[in-house]
Every structure is written in C-alpha cells, then in structure tokens.
C-alpha cells in the first residue's frame, strides 16, 4: 500500500555563500511549473525559482532519502536533518519545541537572509510532480501556503525552491527575492 504524508514547518532562512549552481532538475522544473499554473488559476502571480532555496531543498531531499524513516518512532518529522552531512543534526518534533534547529539549518548551507516556509511530502512508492501537488492541494495547511490563504494571506512569495527525491518532495517559499534565480 502506498503511503503519502504531508508536513509543514516554518523555517527562518539565512544562507551563507556557496559556489555550485543549484537549479531544478527537469522533474523539479515540472513541479514548479505546476505550482505556478495552480497559482495563476487562483489569480496569483508566479514565483521566481531561487537558486539558494533550491539548494536547501535539494540537499534536504538527499538527506531525507538517505537517512529518514517516515515510520520512525523517535518523534522527528520530515523537517529533520541527519548527522550524516555538513550541518548540525536536527530532530524537528511535532510540538515544534525543536524548531530552532530546523530554522537555523539554512544558515549553515547558503546565503539567503529572509524567513522561509517549507512544505514536505512523502510517498512510499515515490512522488511525481503531479502527485506531490495534488497531495498538497488536498491538505488545508499546504494549500494555504501554495496560494497565500489563511495565515499566509499577508505574504507575497518572491522566491521558491524545489526538491524531489526518490520518496520525498519539498518546496521552500520566501517573501524576499533571491539575488540568483534559475531560469
């Protein structure tokens, strides 16, 4: 049986420099395209694809695919980062008491001085772009982020980063433009 789990977390993003370009793969570009079409259907503007947010998304996806067990019993959700990378390990708990460990993660990775918000999803058989978007659209909290409703109504997303792995998909949103956007 296929399992799909969406997760939300507020994340403060402040990245410190990098040298490699991190732009979306064709599959990630398709997810970005689908998100923008959905936003346009709701009368919202498209969002620029941020190289910095995409870097965070892609690194998080690699870490999740390699080290995160969605059936874990330790209380850590998909916003967790393992001890197997060039970052401080982070167990993001459901009660958000460990939120700072997640919010500080991007500061260790790149250079983007703004708040951000990550939506994440899991599919035991994998997620293609359409499946990821459909999952988020049916989740009230995720949908609110995608189309700036509820507590996100006052935000105007200026940057988005996309990551799709073997079993996980994540999207980062920020209300500040990146100085390097992907085409």
Backbone as ProteinMPNN parsed JSONL, in Angstrom:
{"seq_chain_A": "XXXXXXXXXXXXXXXXXXXXXXXXXXXXXXXXXXXXXXXXXXXXXXXXXXXXXXXXXXXXXXXXXXXXXXXXXXXXXXXXXXXXXXXXXXXXXXXXXXXXXXXXXXXXXXXXXXXXXXXXXXXXXXXXXXXXXXXXXXXXXXXXXXXXXXXXXXXXXXXXXXXXXXXXXXXXXXXXXXXXXXX", "coords_chain_A": {"N_chain_A": [[0.83, -1.18, 0.0], [0.523, 2.202, -0.792], [1.848, 4.965, 0.903], [1.235, 8.298, 1.798], [2.374, 11.283, 3.124], [1.914, 14.539, 4.158], [3.762, 17.394, 5.355], [4.251, 20.339, 7.323], [6.288, 23.222, 8.061], [7.501, 26.134, 9.623], [10.243, 28.025, 8.64], [13.154, 29.781, 9.282], [15.196, 31.428, 7.073], [18.505, 31.898, 6.36], [21.205, 32.116, 4.54], [24.616, 31.223, 4.011], [27.203, 31.986, 1.767], [27.865, 30.157, -1.358], [29.247, 28.033, -3.964], [28.551, 26.255, -6.021], [26.112, 25.825, -8.603], [22.674, 25.536, -8.034], [20.037, 24.593, -9.475], [16.694, 23.67, -10.472], [16.063, 20.239, -11.386], [14.796, 18.623, -14.412], [12.404, 17.295, -13.557], [11.886, 18.63, -11.15], [11.563, 21.19, -12.186], [9.175, 20.777, -13.528], [7.411, 20.399, -11.367], [7.567, 22.967, -10.27], [6.462, 24.396, -12.418], [3.841, 23.355, -12.44], [2.945, 24.242, -9.936], [2.993, 27.006, -10.4], [1.074, 27.26, -12.459], [-1.197, 26.461, -11.044], [-1.285, 28.523, -9.125], [-1.713, 30.714, -10.84], [-4.266, 30.051, -11.76], [-5.662, 30.702, -9.503], [-5.504, 33.384, -9.513], [-3.103, 34.443, -8.723], [0.3, 35.704, -8.771], [3.147, 34.298, -10.582], [6.058, 32.726, -9.099], [9.475, 33.443, -8.645], [12.097, 31.116, -9.283], [14.314, 30.278, -6.929], [17.78, 29.96, -6.674], [19.16, 29.591, -4.284], [17.202, 28.738, -2.403], [16.463, 26.42, -3.734], [18.812, 24.99, -3.532], [18.866, 24.408, -0.746], [16.511, 22.873, -0.629], [17.153, 20.683, -2.355], [19.395, 19.551, -1.069], [18.198, 18.841, 1.338], [16.339, 16.932, 0.475], [18.061, 14.893, -0.475], [19.227, 14.144, 1.96], [16.946, 13.313, 3.404], [16.049, 11.146, 1.771], [18.2, 9.392, 2.092], [18.453, 9.026, 4.872], [16.115, 9.282, 6.468], [13.423, 7.773, 8.109], [10.134, 7.435, 7.551], [8.414, 6.033, 9.198], [9.463, 6.215, 11.664], [9.892, 6.119, 15.221], [10.795, 8.002, 16.904], [9.832, 10.548, 17.123], [10.615, 12.55, 15.387], [9.997, 14.621, 12.576], [9.579, 15.125, 8.974], [11.05, 17.44, 8.62], [13.443, 17.149, 9.702], [17.003, 16.859, 9.994], [19.72, 14.763, 9.305], [22.64, 13.39, 11.027], [24.488, 13.014, 9.129], [25.75, 14.785, 7.353], [27.173, 17.947, 6.218], [26.25, 19.663, 8.303], [24.596, 20.654, 11.33], [23.057, 18.11, 13.221], [19.475, 17.672, 13.386], [16.473, 17.239, 15.025], [13.327, 17.671, 14.224], [10.494, 18.217, 15.945], [7.038, 17.257, 16.444], [5.72, 18.96, 18.217], [6.983, 21.321, 17.819], [8.977, 22.249, 19.508], [11.627, 21.961, 19.014], [12.122, 23.655, 16.955], [13.976, 25.703, 16.354], [16.315, 24.338, 15.649], [15.783, 23.451, 13.104], [15.082, 25.835, 11.798], [17.501, 27.171, 11.807], [19.04, 25.685, 10.123], [19.307, 26.363, 7.257], [21.055, 28.551, 7.462], [23.477, 27.394, 7.807], [24.051, 26.441, 5.325], [23.751, 28.049, 2.937], [23.267, 31.366, 1.572], [20.89, 33.364, 2.317], [19.06, 35.777, 3.421], [16.336, 35.777, 4.885], [13.02, 35.028, 6.111], [11.574, 31.775, 5.737], [9.464, 29.14, 4.413], [8.731, 25.76, 4.552], [7.195, 23.153, 2.767], [6.587, 19.701, 2.87], [6.534, 16.379, 1.578], [5.798, 12.85, 1.478], [6.006, 9.831, -0.313], [5.612, 6.449, -0.347], [6.027, 4.9, -2.593], [7.293, 6.697, -4.111], [7.095, 10.063, -5.452], [5.679, 11.815, -8.078], [5.78, 14.981, -9.858], [3.042, 15.851, -10.28], [1.605, 14.245, -8.472], [2.697, 15.116, -6.039], [1.885, 17.842, -5.973], [-0.93, 17.478, -6.086], [-1.349, 16.161, -3.644], [-0.601, 18.176, -1.806], [-2.462, 20.152, -2.468], [-4.817, 19.053, -1.467], [-4.47, 19.166, 1.215], [-5.258, 21.245, 3.773], [-3.493, 23.009, 5.191], [-1.107, 22.951, 3.635], [-2.085, 23.757, 1.15], [-2.852, 26.343, 1.781], [-0.38, 27.599, 2.042], [0.612, 27.332, -0.571], [-1.165, 28.972, -2.031], [-1.342, 31.372, -0.694], [-3.246, 31.753, 1.52], [-5.259, 32.058, 4.539], [-3.161, 32.216, 7.369], [-1.115, 32.92, 5.724], [-1.901, 34.846, 3.996], [-1.03, 37.5, 4.095], [1.463, 37.364, 3.059], [3.626, 37.724, 0.257], [4.836, 35.685, -1.925], [8.107, 35.658, -3.117], [10.188, 34.085, -3.849], [10.973, 30.691, -4.589], [11.944, 27.355, -3.871], [12.728, 24.114, -5.045], [12.644, 20.614, -4.464], [12.911, 17.241, -5.362], [13.035, 13.887, -4.587], [13.757, 10.363, -4.279], [11.648, 9.386, -2.652], [10.576, 11.587, -1.452], [9.331, 14.985, -1.513], [9.933, 18.451, -1.488], [9.144, 21.904, -0.971], [10.273, 25.156, -0.767], [9.36, 28.359, 0.372], [9.661, 31.926, 0.167], [9.341, 35.359, 1.155], [10.949, 37.195, 0.001], [13.033, 38.254, -2.658], [15.485, 36.279, -4.337], [18.953, 36.838, -5.014], [19.994, 35.393, -7.047], [18.401, 33.771, -9.472], [16.931, 30.858, -10.955], [16.501, 29.93, -14.338]], "CA_chain_A": [[0.0, 0.0, 0.0], [1.266, 3.452, -0.901], [1.614, 5.914, 1.984], [1.571, 9.678, 1.468], [2.301, 12.097, 4.328], [2.365, 15.92, 4.011], [4.244, 18.015, 6.584], [4.508, 21.77, 7.245], [7.13, 23.81, 9.116], [8.016, 27.478, 9.404], [11.695, 27.964, 8.705], [13.865, 31.021, 9.046], [16.252, 31.141, 6.125], [19.611, 32.825, 6.207], [22.218, 31.245, 3.974], [25.973, 31.744, 3.856], [27.724, 31.731, 0.434], [28.089, 28.871, -1.994], [29.877, 28.184, -5.259], [27.908, 25.413, -7.01], [24.769, 26.237, -9.002], [21.62, 24.606, -7.654], [18.775, 24.884, -10.136], [15.867, 22.47, -10.511], [16.123, 19.2, -12.416], [13.563, 18.68, -15.213], [11.255, 16.893, -12.737], [11.635, 19.735, -10.222], [11.011, 22.275, -13.005], [7.776, 20.451, -13.787], [6.663, 20.719, -10.153], [7.487, 24.427, -10.205], [5.5, 24.814, -13.446], [2.501, 23.0, -11.973], [2.603, 25.172, -8.848], [2.71, 28.328, -10.975], [-0.226, 27.16, -13.147], [-2.21, 26.452, -9.982], [-1.364, 29.884, -8.569], [-2.345, 31.568, -11.852], [-5.696, 29.728, -11.727], [-6.202, 31.367, -8.316], [-5.302, 34.817, -9.674], [-1.854, 34.839, -8.052], [1.446, 35.782, -9.685], [4.156, 33.24, -10.477], [7.144, 32.98, -8.151], [10.8, 33.156, -9.207], [12.782, 29.947, -8.722], [15.533, 30.698, -6.241], [18.89, 29.011, -6.631], [19.512, 29.323, -2.884], [16.178, 27.891, -1.807], [16.544, 25.119, -4.389], [19.949, 24.298, -2.919], [18.41, 23.875, 0.536], [15.533, 21.82, -0.922], [17.817, 19.507, -2.921], [20.207, 18.914, -0.03], [17.299, 18.217, 2.301], [15.8, 15.732, -0.17], [19.101, 13.851, -0.44], [19.351, 13.701, 3.337], [15.742, 12.551, 3.734], [16.062, 9.87, 1.047], [19.249, 8.519, 2.61], [18.53, 8.839, 6.325], [14.886, 9.473, 7.234], [12.425, 6.712, 8.076], [8.839, 8.041, 7.879], [7.746, 5.246, 10.24], [10.269, 6.282, 12.887], [9.144, 6.275, 16.469], [11.537, 8.925, 17.765], [9.154, 11.827, 17.192], [11.158, 13.506, 14.419], [9.241, 14.628, 11.328], [10.358, 15.282, 7.742], [11.889, 18.636, 8.635], [14.627, 16.697, 10.422], [18.245, 16.682, 9.244], [20.525, 13.72, 9.935], [24.02, 13.703, 11.417], [25.308, 12.49, 8.036], [26.078, 15.817, 6.385], [27.961, 19.09, 6.687], [25.336, 20.503, 9.051], [24.307, 20.171, 12.673], [21.858, 17.271, 13.209], [18.275, 18.364, 13.843], [15.214, 16.486, 15.144], [12.187, 18.593, 14.27], [9.418, 17.494, 16.616], [5.656, 17.649, 16.159], [5.332, 20.07, 19.09], [7.778, 22.469, 17.361], [9.906, 22.703, 20.545], [12.979, 21.928, 18.433], [12.024, 24.399, 15.698], [15.198, 26.467, 16.06], [17.335, 23.525, 14.974], [15.422, 23.443, 11.689], [15.14, 27.194, 11.266], [18.901, 27.564, 11.66], [19.718, 24.83, 9.148], [19.758, 27.05, 6.044], [22.198, 29.436, 7.742], [24.68, 26.573, 7.693], [24.173, 25.877, 3.985], [23.85, 29.015, 1.828], [23.225, 32.774, 1.969], [19.599, 33.935, 1.941], [18.665, 36.403, 4.679], [14.903, 36.015, 4.996], [12.239, 33.91, 6.623], [11.104, 30.855, 4.71], [8.488, 28.141, 4.829], [8.905, 24.516, 3.801], [6.214, 22.084, 2.771], [7.251, 18.45, 2.536], [5.648, 15.237, 1.411], [6.394, 11.532, 1.343], [5.266, 8.769, -0.985], [6.416, 5.222, -0.213], [6.369, 4.453, -3.939], [7.806, 7.878, -4.793], [6.147, 11.122, -5.8], [5.994, 12.604, -9.261], [5.343, 16.356, -9.61], [1.591, 15.989, -10.174], [1.181, 13.621, -7.215], [3.087, 16.0, -4.934], [0.987, 18.995, -5.959], [-2.276, 17.034, -5.729], [-1.333, 15.889, -2.209], [-0.578, 19.448, -1.093], [-3.723, 20.863, -2.708], [-5.867, 18.465, -0.638], [-4.136, 19.429, 2.619], [-5.598, 22.655, 4.009], [-2.312, 23.775, 5.569], [-0.199, 23.067, 2.497], [-2.748, 24.56, 0.133], [-2.792, 27.742, 2.229], [0.953, 28.104, 1.702], [0.699, 27.408, -2.032], [-1.977, 30.042, -2.625], [-1.378, 32.528, 0.206], [-4.502, 31.878, 2.252], [-5.138, 31.93, 5.993], [-2.073, 32.991, 7.966], [-0.163, 33.275, 4.654], [-2.525, 35.85, 3.122], [-0.243, 38.738, 4.095], [2.754, 37.112, 2.399], [3.728, 37.695, -1.197], [6.022, 34.876, -2.2], [9.028, 36.206, -4.117], [11.164, 33.042, -4.192], [10.59, 29.315, -4.303], [12.966, 26.338, -4.133], [12.074, 22.826, -5.269], [13.441, 19.395, -4.373], [12.202, 15.964, -5.485], [13.937, 12.752, -4.469], [13.172, 9.054, -4.535], [10.384, 9.219, -1.921], [10.188, 12.848, -0.819], [9.308, 16.241, -2.271], [9.84, 19.627, -0.632], [9.132, 23.217, -1.608], [10.554, 26.267, 0.16], [8.816, 29.653, -0.051], [10.151, 33.094, 0.894], [8.725, 36.603, 0.686], [12.036, 38.053, -0.458], [13.649, 37.758, -3.879], [16.861, 35.798, -4.317], [19.777, 37.592, -5.965], [20.305, 34.484, -8.153], [17.253, 32.927, -9.791], [17.098, 29.885, -12.035], [15.633, 30.226, -15.5]], "C_chain_A": [[0.876, 1.246, 0.0], [0.867, 4.393, 0.233], [2.05, 7.291, 1.53], [1.344, 10.513, 2.711], [2.763, 13.511, 4.015], [2.806, 16.482, 5.364], [4.502, 19.489, 6.328], [5.493, 22.183, 8.323], [7.556, 25.202, 8.699], [9.519, 27.41, 9.553], [12.274, 29.338, 8.43], [15.056, 30.699, 8.164], [17.287, 32.25, 6.114], [20.805, 31.999, 5.775], [23.557, 31.967, 3.872], [26.554, 31.17, 2.57], [27.895, 30.307, -0.053], [28.675, 29.104, -3.371], [29.189, 27.371, -6.349], [26.523, 25.949, -7.338], [23.778, 25.143, -8.631], [20.315, 25.068, -8.28], [18.006, 23.582, -10.304], [16.184, 21.534, -11.675], [14.869, 19.333, -13.283], [12.309, 18.3, -14.412], [10.883, 17.994, -11.743], [11.078, 20.948, -10.962], [9.536, 22.034, -13.292], [6.92, 20.731, -12.548], [6.51, 22.233, -10.006], [6.455, 24.944, -11.209], [4.069, 24.539, -12.983], [2.036, 23.919, -10.84], [2.229, 26.529, -9.412], [1.383, 28.33, -11.729], [-1.351, 27.204, -12.12], [-2.382, 27.845, -9.38], [-2.056, 30.831, -9.562], [-3.851, 31.326, -11.903], [-6.394, 30.422, -10.561], [-5.998, 32.88, -8.368], [-4.037, 35.34, -9.013], [-0.695, 34.86, -9.036], [2.357, 34.567, -9.542], [5.257, 33.675, -9.508], [8.465, 32.607, -8.82], [11.416, 31.941, -8.505], [14.144, 30.382, -8.216], [16.583, 29.6, -6.267], [19.201, 28.625, -5.182], [18.481, 28.437, -2.202], [16.174, 26.506, -2.441], [17.72, 24.323, -3.837], [19.538, 23.655, -1.602], [17.46, 22.696, 0.293], [16.223, 20.547, -1.418], [18.691, 18.792, -1.89], [19.321, 18.223, 1.006], [16.705, 16.924, 1.734], [16.824, 14.594, -0.139], [19.248, 13.288, 0.962], [18.136, 12.858, 3.74], [15.755, 11.182, 3.069], [17.071, 8.887, 1.641], [19.074, 8.145, 4.078], [17.227, 8.938, 7.097], [13.926, 8.315, 7.021], [11.081, 7.305, 8.484], [8.073, 7.284, 8.969], [8.5, 5.31, 11.567], [9.392, 6.539, 14.1], [9.837, 7.25, 17.414], [10.939, 10.323, 17.809], [9.667, 12.884, 16.233], [10.334, 13.452, 13.131], [10.167, 14.913, 10.14], [11.184, 16.551, 7.672], [13.178, 18.395, 9.416], [15.81, 16.591, 9.469], [19.117, 15.689, 10.011], [21.88, 14.258, 10.388], [24.99, 13.297, 10.316], [25.649, 13.527, 6.97], [26.884, 16.929, 7.019], [27.045, 20.111, 7.348], [25.174, 19.898, 10.438], [23.053, 19.305, 12.617], [20.673, 17.995, 13.844], [17.1, 17.402, 13.872], [14.09, 17.496, 15.289], [10.985, 17.822, 14.792], [8.049, 18.082, 16.298], [5.217, 18.852, 16.987], [6.111, 21.354, 18.79], [8.756, 22.996, 18.412], [11.344, 22.73, 20.048], [13.046, 22.741, 17.137], [13.309, 25.149, 15.348], [16.243, 25.637, 15.33], [17.046, 23.428, 13.485], [15.595, 24.827, 11.087], [16.57, 27.653, 11.031], [19.629, 26.778, 10.577], [20.163, 25.567, 7.887], [20.923, 28.013, 6.263], [23.516, 28.687, 7.587], [25.006, 26.227, 6.245], [24.428, 26.91, 2.888], [23.744, 30.441, 2.362], [21.932, 33.419, 1.476], [18.953, 34.478, 3.204], [17.187, 36.782, 4.697], [14.233, 34.825, 5.659], [11.805, 33.038, 5.45], [10.13, 29.856, 5.286], [8.632, 26.93, 3.932], [7.657, 23.661, 3.907], [6.934, 20.839, 2.29], [6.223, 17.346, 2.405], [6.437, 13.976, 1.162], [5.451, 10.619, 0.578], [6.107, 7.51, -0.963], [6.832, 4.667, -1.562], [6.948, 5.604, -4.766], [6.695, 8.865, -5.064], [6.586, 11.752, -7.108], [5.45, 14.012, -9.013], [3.832, 16.509, -9.436], [1.075, 15.39, -8.87], [1.513, 14.523, -6.026], [2.135, 17.185, -4.852], [-0.423, 18.587, -5.544], [-2.382, 16.761, -4.232], [-1.418, 17.198, -1.424], [-1.878, 20.232, -1.276], [-4.845, 20.332, -1.827], [-5.598, 18.603, 0.856], [-4.351, 20.921, 2.875], [-4.372, 23.501, 4.328], [-1.347, 23.992, 4.423], [-0.792, 23.959, 1.413], [-2.697, 26.045, 0.493], [-1.441, 28.371, 1.892], [1.059, 28.314, 0.191], [-0.01, 28.63, -2.6], [-2.23, 31.208, -1.663], [-2.753, 32.759, 0.831], [-4.234, 31.768, 3.747], [-4.012, 32.8, 6.528], [-1.048, 33.447, 6.935], [-0.706, 34.354, 3.726], [-1.706, 37.131, 3.031], [1.113, 38.582, 3.408], [2.606, 37.206, 0.889], [4.999, 36.934, -1.523], [6.818, 35.464, -3.356], [10.009, 35.156, -4.637], [10.618, 31.683, -3.796], [11.777, 28.409, -4.635], [12.304, 24.975, -4.141], [13.08, 21.689, -5.117], [12.555, 18.176, -4.478], [13.254, 14.864, -5.449], [13.224, 11.459, -4.792], [11.798, 8.909, -3.893], [9.829, 10.521, -1.366], [10.146, 13.982, -1.829], [9.199, 17.367, -1.256], [9.809, 20.881, -1.5], [9.353, 24.246, -0.512], [10.0, 27.546, -0.447], [9.445, 30.758, 0.788], [9.509, 34.342, 0.311], [9.776, 37.654, 0.326], [12.653, 37.428, -1.707], [15.077, 37.308, -3.631], [17.659, 36.662, -5.293], [20.219, 36.724, -7.139], [19.094, 33.573, -8.368], [17.586, 31.998, -10.941], [16.136, 30.24, -13.146], [14.772, 29.031, -15.817]], "O_chain_A": [[1.867, 1.313, 0.728], [-0.32, 4.59, 0.49], [3.119, 7.44, 0.939], [0.263, 10.475, 3.299], [3.919, 13.685, 3.632], [2.277, 16.085, 6.402], [4.927, 19.86, 5.234], [5.538, 21.567, 9.388], [7.93, 25.424, 7.548], [10.021, 26.8, 10.497], [11.916, 29.983, 7.444], [15.837, 29.799, 8.472], [16.959, 33.413, 5.881], [21.359, 31.251, 6.58], [23.608, 33.181, 3.67], [26.408, 29.975, 2.312], [28.05, 29.375, 0.736], [28.621, 30.215, -3.899], [29.239, 27.766, -7.513], [25.833, 26.47, -6.461], [24.019, 23.963, -8.887], [19.574, 25.846, -7.68], [18.6, 22.505, -10.281], [16.521, 21.965, -12.778], [13.962, 20.086, -12.926], [11.262, 18.925, -14.579], [9.702, 18.26, -11.522], [10.221, 21.657, -10.435], [8.738, 22.971, -13.299], [5.811, 21.25, -12.675], [5.435, 22.718, -9.654], [5.663, 25.829, -10.885], [3.192, 25.393, -13.119], [0.874, 24.322, -10.795], [1.261, 27.144, -8.964], [0.636, 29.306, -11.648], [-2.343, 27.907, -12.31], [-3.507, 28.289, -9.154], [-2.885, 31.65, -9.166], [-4.628, 32.266, -12.067], [-7.592, 30.698, -10.631], [-6.279, 33.582, -7.397], [-3.909, 36.54, -8.769], [-0.7, 34.123, -10.022], [2.346, 33.889, -8.515], [5.362, 34.848, -9.152], [8.559, 31.575, -9.484], [11.272, 31.765, -7.295], [15.01, 30.798, -8.986], [16.304, 28.451, -5.924], [19.474, 27.46, -4.894], [18.84, 27.49, -1.502], [15.91, 25.516, -1.758], [17.626, 23.104, -3.691], [19.83, 22.483, -1.367], [17.586, 21.65, 0.929], [15.91, 19.452, -0.951], [18.72, 17.562, -1.848], [19.658, 17.144, 1.494], [16.585, 15.931, 2.451], [16.481, 13.458, 0.19], [19.381, 12.076, 1.131], [18.292, 11.802, 4.353], [15.502, 10.17, 3.722], [16.815, 7.683, 1.685], [19.499, 7.067, 4.493], [17.231, 8.695, 8.304], [13.65, 7.926, 5.886], [10.898, 7.648, 9.652], [7.175, 7.847, 9.594], [8.208, 4.546, 12.487], [8.302, 7.102, 14.002], [9.499, 7.314, 18.596], [11.49, 11.203, 18.471], [9.192, 14.019, 16.267], [10.009, 12.368, 12.646], [11.389, 14.936, 10.289], [11.96, 16.717, 6.73], [13.905, 19.333, 9.744], [15.647, 16.274, 8.291], [19.232, 15.776, 11.234], [22.215, 15.421, 10.161], [26.198, 13.241, 10.551], [25.818, 13.176, 5.802], [27.234, 16.871, 8.198], [27.063, 21.289, 6.992], [25.573, 18.759, 10.679], [22.062, 19.721, 12.016], [20.849, 18.829, 14.732], [16.764, 16.809, 12.847], [13.92, 18.102, 16.347], [10.515, 16.882, 14.151], [7.926, 19.251, 15.932], [4.43, 19.675, 16.517], [5.904, 22.369, 19.456], [9.314, 24.079, 18.236], [12.182, 23.443, 20.6], [13.938, 22.528, 16.316], [13.687, 25.223, 14.179], [16.976, 26.158, 14.49], [17.975, 23.333, 12.683], [16.174, 24.984, 10.013], [16.816, 28.456, 10.131], [20.72, 27.166, 10.158], [21.313, 25.408, 7.477], [21.697, 28.263, 5.339], [24.546, 29.283, 7.273], [26.111, 25.769, 5.955], [25.242, 26.668, 1.997], [24.105, 30.688, 3.513], [21.876, 33.952, 0.368], [18.362, 33.722, 3.974], [16.831, 37.951, 4.545], [14.815, 33.745, 5.752], [11.687, 33.508, 4.319], [9.987, 29.74, 6.503], [8.653, 27.048, 2.707], [7.12, 23.463, 4.997], [7.79, 20.908, 1.408], [5.171, 17.378, 3.044], [7.579, 14.011, 0.703], [4.24, 10.636, 0.798], [7.211, 7.499, -1.508], [7.879, 4.028, -1.671], [7.077, 5.49, -5.985], [5.513, 8.552, -4.927], [7.734, 12.177, -7.24], [4.722, 14.217, -8.042], [3.386, 17.223, -8.537], [0.197, 15.969, -8.229], [0.702, 14.673, -5.112], [1.632, 17.501, -3.774], [-1.049, 19.272, -4.736], [-3.393, 17.092, -3.613], [-2.211, 17.316, -0.49], [-2.342, 20.897, -0.35], [-5.746, 21.09, -1.469], [-6.422, 18.193, 1.673], [-3.695, 21.76, 2.259], [-4.225, 24.598, 3.791], [-0.821, 25.092, 4.252], [-0.105, 24.801, 0.835], [-2.521, 26.898, -0.377], [-1.372, 29.537, 1.504], [1.54, 29.351, -0.266], [0.481, 29.256, -3.54], [-3.212, 31.937, -1.804], [-3.342, 33.83, 0.684], [-3.129, 31.43, 4.17], [-3.914, 33.979, 6.187], [-0.196, 34.279, 7.244], [-0.036, 34.736, 2.767], [-1.693, 37.78, 1.985], [1.824, 39.565, 3.201], [1.585, 36.814, 0.324], [6.102, 37.469, -1.412], [6.279, 35.732, -4.429], [10.587, 35.306, -5.713], [9.9, 31.543, -2.806], [12.522, 28.675, -5.578], [11.415, 24.709, -3.333], [14.217, 21.784, -5.579], [11.555, 18.072, -3.769], [14.238, 14.904, -6.187], [12.211, 11.453, -5.492], [10.88, 8.371, -4.511], [8.708, 10.543, -0.857], [10.825, 13.953, -2.856], [8.461, 17.256, -0.276], [10.364, 20.918, -2.599], [8.704, 24.211, 0.534], [10.154, 27.788, -1.644], [9.73, 30.564, 1.969], [9.172, 34.386, -0.872], [9.504, 38.854, 0.35], [12.778, 36.206, -1.795], [15.79, 37.889, -2.813], [17.114, 37.159, -6.279], [20.758, 37.238, -8.119], [18.802, 32.71, -7.539], [18.418, 32.313, -11.793], [15.066, 30.796, -12.896], [13.976, 29.075, -16.754]]}, "name": "protein", "num_of_chains": 1, "seq": "XXXXXXXXXXXXXXXXXXXXXXXXXXXXXXXXXXXXXXXXXXXXXXXXXXXXXXXXXXXXXXXXXXXXXXXXXXXXXXXXXXXXXXXXXXXXXXXXXXXXXXXXXXXXXXXXXXXXXXXXXXXXXXXXXXXXXXXXXXXXXXXXXXXXXXXXXXXXXXXXXXXXXXXXXXXXXXXXXXXXXXX"}
